Coordinates of N, CA, C and O and ligand atoms in Angstrom, one line a residue:
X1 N 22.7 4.8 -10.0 CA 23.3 6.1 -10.4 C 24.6 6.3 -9.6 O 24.8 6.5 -8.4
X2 N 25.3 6.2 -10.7 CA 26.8 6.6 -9.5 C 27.0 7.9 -8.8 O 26.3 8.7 -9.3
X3 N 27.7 8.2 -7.9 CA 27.7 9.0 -7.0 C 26.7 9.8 -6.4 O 26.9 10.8 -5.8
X4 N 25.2 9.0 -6.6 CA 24.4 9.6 -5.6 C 24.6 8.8 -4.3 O 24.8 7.6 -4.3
X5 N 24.5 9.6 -3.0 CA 24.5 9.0 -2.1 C 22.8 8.2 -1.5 O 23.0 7.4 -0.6
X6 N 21.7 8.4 -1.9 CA 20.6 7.9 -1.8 C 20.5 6.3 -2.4 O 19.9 5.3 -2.0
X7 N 21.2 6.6 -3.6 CA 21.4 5.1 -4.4 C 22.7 3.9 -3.7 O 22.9 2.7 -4.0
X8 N 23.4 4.7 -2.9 CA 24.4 3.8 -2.5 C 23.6 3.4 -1.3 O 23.6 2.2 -1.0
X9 N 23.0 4.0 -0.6 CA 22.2 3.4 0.9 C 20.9 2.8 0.1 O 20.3 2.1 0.9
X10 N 20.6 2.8 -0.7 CA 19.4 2.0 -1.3 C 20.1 0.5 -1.8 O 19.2 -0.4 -1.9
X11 N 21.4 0.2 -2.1 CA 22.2 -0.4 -2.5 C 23.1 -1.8 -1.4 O 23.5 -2.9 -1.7
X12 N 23.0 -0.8 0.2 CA 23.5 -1.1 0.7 C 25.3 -0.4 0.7 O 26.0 -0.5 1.7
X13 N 25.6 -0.2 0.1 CA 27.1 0.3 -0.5 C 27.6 1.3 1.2 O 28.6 1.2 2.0
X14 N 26.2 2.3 1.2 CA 26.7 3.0 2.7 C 25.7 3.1 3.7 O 24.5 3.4 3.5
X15 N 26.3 2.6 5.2 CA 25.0 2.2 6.0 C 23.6 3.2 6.5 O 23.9 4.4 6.6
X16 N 22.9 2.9 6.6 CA 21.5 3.7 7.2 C 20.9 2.8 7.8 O 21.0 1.6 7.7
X17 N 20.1 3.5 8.7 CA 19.7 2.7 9.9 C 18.0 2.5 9.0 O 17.1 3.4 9.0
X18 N 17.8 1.2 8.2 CA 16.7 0.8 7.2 C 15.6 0.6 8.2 O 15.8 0.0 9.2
X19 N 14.5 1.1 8.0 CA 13.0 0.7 9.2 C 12.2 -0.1 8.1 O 11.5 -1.1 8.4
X20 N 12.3 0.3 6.9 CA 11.4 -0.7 6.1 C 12.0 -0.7 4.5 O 12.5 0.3 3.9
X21 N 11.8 -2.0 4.0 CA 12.9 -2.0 2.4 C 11.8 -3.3 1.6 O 10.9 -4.1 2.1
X22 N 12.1 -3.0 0.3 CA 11.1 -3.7 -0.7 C 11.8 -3.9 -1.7 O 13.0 -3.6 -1.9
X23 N 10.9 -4.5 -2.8 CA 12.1 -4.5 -4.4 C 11.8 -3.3 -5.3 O 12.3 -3.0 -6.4
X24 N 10.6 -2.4 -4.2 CA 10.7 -1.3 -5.0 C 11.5 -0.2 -4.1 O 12.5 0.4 -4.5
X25 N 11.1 -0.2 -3.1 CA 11.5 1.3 -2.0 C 12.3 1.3 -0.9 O 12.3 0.2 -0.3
X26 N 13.0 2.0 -0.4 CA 13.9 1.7 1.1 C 13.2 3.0 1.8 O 12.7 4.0 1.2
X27 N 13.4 2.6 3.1 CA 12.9 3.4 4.0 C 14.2 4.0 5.2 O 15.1 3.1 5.5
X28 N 14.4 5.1 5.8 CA 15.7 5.0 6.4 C 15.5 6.4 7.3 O 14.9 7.4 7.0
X29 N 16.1 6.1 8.5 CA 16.0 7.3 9.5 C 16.9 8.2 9.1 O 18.1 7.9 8.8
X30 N 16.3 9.7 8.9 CA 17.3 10.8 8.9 C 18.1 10.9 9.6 O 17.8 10.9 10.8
X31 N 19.8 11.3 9.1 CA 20.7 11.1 9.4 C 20.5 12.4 10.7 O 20.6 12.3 11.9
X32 N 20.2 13.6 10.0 CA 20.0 15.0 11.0 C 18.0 15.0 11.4 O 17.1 15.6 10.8
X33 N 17.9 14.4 12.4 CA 16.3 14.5 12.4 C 16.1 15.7 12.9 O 16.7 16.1 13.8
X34 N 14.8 16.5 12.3 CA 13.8 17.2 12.7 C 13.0 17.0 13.7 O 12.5 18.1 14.2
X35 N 12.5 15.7 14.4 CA 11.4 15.7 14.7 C 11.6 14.2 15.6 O 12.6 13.6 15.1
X36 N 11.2 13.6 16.6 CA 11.1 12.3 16.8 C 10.9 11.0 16.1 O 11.5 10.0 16.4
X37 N 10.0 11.2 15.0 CA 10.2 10.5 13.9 C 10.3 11.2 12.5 O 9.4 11.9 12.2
X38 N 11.7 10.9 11.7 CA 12.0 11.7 10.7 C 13.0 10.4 10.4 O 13.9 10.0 11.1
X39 N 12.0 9.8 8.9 CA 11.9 8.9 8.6 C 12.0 9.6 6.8 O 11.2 10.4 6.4
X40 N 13.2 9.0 5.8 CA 13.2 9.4 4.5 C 12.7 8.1 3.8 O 12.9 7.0 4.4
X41 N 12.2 8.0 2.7 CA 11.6 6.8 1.7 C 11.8 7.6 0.4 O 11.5 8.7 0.0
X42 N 12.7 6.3 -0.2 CA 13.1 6.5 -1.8 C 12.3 5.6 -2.3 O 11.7 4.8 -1.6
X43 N 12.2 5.5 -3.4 CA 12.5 4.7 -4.6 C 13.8 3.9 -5.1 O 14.5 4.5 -5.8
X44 N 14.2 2.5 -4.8 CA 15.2 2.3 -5.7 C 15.8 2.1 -7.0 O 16.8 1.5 -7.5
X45 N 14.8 3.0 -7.4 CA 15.2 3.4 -9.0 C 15.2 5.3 -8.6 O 14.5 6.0 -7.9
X46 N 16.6 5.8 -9.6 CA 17.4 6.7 -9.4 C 16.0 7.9 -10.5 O 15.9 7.8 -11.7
X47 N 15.3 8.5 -9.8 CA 13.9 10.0 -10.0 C 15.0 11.1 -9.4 O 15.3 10.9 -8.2
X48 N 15.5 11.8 -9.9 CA 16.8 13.3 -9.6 C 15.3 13.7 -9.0 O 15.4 13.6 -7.7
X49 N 14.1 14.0 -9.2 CA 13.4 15.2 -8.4 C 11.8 14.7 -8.8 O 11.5 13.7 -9.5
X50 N 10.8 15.4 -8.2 CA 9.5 15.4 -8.7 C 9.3 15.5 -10.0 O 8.5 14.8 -10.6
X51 N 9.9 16.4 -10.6 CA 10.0 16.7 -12.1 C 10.3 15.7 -12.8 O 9.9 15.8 -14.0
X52 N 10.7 15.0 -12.6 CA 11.2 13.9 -13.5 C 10.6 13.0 -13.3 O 11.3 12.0 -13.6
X53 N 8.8 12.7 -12.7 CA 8.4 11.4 -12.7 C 7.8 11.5 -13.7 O 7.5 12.6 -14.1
X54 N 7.4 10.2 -14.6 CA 7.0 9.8 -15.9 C 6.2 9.2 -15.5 O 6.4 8.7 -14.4
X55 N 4.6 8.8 -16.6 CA 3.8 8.3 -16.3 C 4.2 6.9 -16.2 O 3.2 6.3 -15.8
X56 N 5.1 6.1 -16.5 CA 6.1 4.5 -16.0 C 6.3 5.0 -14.4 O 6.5 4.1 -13.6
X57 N 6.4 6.2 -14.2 CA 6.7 5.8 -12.6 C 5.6 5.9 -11.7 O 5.7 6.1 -10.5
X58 N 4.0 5.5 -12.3 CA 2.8 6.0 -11.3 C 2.9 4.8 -10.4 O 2.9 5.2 -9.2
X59 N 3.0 3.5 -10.5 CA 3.1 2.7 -9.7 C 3.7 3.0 -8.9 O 3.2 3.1 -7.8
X60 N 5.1 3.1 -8.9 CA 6.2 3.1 -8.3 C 5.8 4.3 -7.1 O 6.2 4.2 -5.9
X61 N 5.0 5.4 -7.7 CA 5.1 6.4 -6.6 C 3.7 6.0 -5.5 O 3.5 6.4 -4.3
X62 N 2.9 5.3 -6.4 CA 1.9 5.1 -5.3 C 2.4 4.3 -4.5 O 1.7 4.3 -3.5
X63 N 3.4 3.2 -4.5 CA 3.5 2.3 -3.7 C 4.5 3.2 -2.6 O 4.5 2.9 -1.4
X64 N 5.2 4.1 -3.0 CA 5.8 4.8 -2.2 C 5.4 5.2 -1.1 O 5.9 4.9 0.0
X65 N 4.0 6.2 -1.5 CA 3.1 6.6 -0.6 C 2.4 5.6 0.1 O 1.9 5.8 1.2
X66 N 2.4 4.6 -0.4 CA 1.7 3.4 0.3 C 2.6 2.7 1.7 O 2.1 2.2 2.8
X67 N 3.9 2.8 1.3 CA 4.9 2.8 2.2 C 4.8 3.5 3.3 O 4.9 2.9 4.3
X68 N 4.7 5.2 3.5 CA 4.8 6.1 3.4 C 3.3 5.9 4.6 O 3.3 6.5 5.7
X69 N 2.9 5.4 4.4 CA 1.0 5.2 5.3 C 1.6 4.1 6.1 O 1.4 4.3 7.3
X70 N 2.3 3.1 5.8 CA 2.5 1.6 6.5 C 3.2 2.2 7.9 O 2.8 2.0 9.1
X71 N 4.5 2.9 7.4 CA 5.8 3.4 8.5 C 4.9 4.2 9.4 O 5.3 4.2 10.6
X72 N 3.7 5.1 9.0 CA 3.4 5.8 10.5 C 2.3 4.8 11.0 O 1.5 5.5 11.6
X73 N 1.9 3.7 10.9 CA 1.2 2.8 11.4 C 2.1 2.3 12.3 O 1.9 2.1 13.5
X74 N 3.1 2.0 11.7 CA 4.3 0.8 12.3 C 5.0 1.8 13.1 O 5.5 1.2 14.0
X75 N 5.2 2.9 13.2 CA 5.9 3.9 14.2 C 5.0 4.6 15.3 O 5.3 5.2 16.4
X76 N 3.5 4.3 14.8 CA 2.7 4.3 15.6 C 2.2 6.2 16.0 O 2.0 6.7 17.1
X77 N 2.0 6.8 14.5 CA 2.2 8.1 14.9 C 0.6 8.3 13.5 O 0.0 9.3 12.9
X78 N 0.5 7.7 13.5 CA -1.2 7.7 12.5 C -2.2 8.2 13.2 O -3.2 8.7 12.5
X79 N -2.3 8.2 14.2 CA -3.2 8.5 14.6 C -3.5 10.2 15.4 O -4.5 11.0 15.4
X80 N -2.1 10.3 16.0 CA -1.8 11.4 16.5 C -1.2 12.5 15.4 O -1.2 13.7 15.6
X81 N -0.8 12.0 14.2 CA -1.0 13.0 13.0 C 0.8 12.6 12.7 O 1.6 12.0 13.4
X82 N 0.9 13.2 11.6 CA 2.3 13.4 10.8 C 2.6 14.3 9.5 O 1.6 14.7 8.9
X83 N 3.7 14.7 9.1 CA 3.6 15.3 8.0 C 4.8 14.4 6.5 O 5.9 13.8 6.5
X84 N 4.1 14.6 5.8 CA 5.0 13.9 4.6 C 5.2 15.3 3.6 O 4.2 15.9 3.1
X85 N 6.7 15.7 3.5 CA 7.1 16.3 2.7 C 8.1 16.1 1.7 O 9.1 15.6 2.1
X86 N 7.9 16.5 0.3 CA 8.9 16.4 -0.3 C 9.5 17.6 -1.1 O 8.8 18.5 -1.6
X87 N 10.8 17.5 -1.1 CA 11.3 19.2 -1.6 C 11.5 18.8 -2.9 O 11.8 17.6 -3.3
X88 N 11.4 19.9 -3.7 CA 11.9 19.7 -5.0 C 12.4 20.9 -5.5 O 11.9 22.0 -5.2
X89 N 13.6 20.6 -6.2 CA 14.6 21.7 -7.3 C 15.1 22.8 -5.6 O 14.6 23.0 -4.5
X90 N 16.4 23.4 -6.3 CA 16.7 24.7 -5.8 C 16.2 25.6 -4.6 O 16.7 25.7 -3.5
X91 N 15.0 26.2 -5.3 CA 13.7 27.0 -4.3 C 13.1 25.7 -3.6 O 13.1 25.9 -2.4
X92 N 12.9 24.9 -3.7 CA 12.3 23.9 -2.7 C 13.1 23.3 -1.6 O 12.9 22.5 -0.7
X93 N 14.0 23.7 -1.9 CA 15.4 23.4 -0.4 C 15.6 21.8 -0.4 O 15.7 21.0 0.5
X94 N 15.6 21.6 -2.2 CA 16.1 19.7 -2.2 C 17.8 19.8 -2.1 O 18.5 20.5 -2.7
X95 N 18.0 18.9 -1.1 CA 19.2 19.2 -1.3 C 20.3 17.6 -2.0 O 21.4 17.4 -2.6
X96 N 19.3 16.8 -1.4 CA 20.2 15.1 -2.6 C 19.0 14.7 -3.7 O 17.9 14.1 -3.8
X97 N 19.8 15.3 -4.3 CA 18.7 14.7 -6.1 C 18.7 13.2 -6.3 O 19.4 12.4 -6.9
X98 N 17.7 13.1 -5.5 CA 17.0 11.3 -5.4 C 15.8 11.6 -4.9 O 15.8 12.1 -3.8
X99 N 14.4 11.5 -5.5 CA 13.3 11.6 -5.3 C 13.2 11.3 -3.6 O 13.2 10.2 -3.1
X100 N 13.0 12.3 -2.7 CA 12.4 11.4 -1.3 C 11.4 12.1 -1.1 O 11.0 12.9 -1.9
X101 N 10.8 11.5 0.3 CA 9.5 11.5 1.0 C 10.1 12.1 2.3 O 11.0 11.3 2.4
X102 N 10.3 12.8 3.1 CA 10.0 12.9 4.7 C 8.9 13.1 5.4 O 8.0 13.8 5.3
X103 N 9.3 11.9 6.3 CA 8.0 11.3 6.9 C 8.5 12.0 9.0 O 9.4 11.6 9.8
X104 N 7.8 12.7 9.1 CA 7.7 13.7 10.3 C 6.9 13.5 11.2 O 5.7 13.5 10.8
X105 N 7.2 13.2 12.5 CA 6.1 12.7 13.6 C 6.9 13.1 14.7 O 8.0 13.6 14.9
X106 N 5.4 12.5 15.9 CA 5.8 12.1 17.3 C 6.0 13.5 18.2 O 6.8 13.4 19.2
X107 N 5.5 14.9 17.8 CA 5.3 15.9 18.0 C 4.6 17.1 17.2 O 4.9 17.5 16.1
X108 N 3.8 17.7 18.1 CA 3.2 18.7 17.1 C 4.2 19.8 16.0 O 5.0 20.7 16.0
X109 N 3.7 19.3 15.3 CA 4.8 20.3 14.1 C 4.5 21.6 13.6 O 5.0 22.2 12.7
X110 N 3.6 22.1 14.4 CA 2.9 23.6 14.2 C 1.7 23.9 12.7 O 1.7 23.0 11.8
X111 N 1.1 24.7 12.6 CA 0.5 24.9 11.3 C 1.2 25.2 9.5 O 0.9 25.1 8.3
X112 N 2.4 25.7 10.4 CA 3.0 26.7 9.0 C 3.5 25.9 7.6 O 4.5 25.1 7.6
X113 N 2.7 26.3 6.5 CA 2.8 25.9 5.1 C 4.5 26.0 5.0 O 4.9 25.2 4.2
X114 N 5.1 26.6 5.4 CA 6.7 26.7 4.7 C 7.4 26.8 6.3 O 7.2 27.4 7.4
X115 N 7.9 26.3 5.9 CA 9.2 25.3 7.3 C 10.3 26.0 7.3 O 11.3 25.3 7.2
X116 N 10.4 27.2 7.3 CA 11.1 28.4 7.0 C 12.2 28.3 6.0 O 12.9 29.3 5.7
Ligands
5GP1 P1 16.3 17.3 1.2 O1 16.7 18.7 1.6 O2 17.0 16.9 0.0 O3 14.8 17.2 1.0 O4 16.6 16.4 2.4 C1 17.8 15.6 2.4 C2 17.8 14.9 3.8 O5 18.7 13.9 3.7 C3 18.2 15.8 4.9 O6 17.2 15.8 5.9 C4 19.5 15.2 5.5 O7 19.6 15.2 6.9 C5 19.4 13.7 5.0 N1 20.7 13.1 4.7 C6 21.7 13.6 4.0 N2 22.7 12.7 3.9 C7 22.3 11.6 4.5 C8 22.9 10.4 4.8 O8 24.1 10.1 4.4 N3 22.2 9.5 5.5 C9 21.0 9.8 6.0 N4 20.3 8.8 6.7 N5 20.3 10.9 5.8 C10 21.0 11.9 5.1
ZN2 ZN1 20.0 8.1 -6.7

């Protein structure tokens, strides 16, 4: 998808610091982190949002999640707990329309359902 920036770092086109990559998904540290580990996972096929997954993308999303389990293994934050969030549309505070994951660790992140 042209001019998403999600699809050009999935691409290679613009750099990110990659922790884990596949022929389905890229994995990539946030540029502005939250947290000690704040870790995003796409899809490299161009999903603008949650809304737009089709039942052709169930694989694609479980392997995501599957991804998504591997990196706090391999970051070493599985055990001590993490949070995986994804924003979607407007009110959900998405702000690059490319399906992601944030993957949150390596400190207690408090209880609260909404991250203000
Ligand atoms: P959203 O609000 O869409 O759920 O989250 C977008 C995330 O992408 C933000 O946490 C932001 O810091 C991150 N981000 C935006 N642009 C870039 C970039 O060019 N590279 C990287 N690595 N992260 C980015
Ligand atoms: Zn994209």
């Amino acid at each position: 998808m042209k001019d998403c920036i999600f699809c050009k770092i999935a691409s290679g086109e613009i750099p990110a610091q990659v922790v884990y990559e596949d022929e389905q998904v890229v994995a990539f540290n946030d540029i502005n982190p939250v947290a000690p580990v704040h870790i995003l996972l796409i899809p490299r096929l161009h999903i603008p949002s949650f809304n737009d997954i089709i039942p052709e993308h169930k694989e694609l999303i479980g392997h995501l999640a599957w991804a998504a389990g591997k990196l706090a293994r391999l970051k070493n934050i599985n055990e001590k707990g993490y949070r995986l969030i994804m924003n979607c549309g407007r009110d959900g505070g998405q702000e690059i329309i490319h399906l992601h994951f944030h993957l949150l660790g390596g400190r207690p992140l408090g209880s609260s359902l909404v991250a203000d």
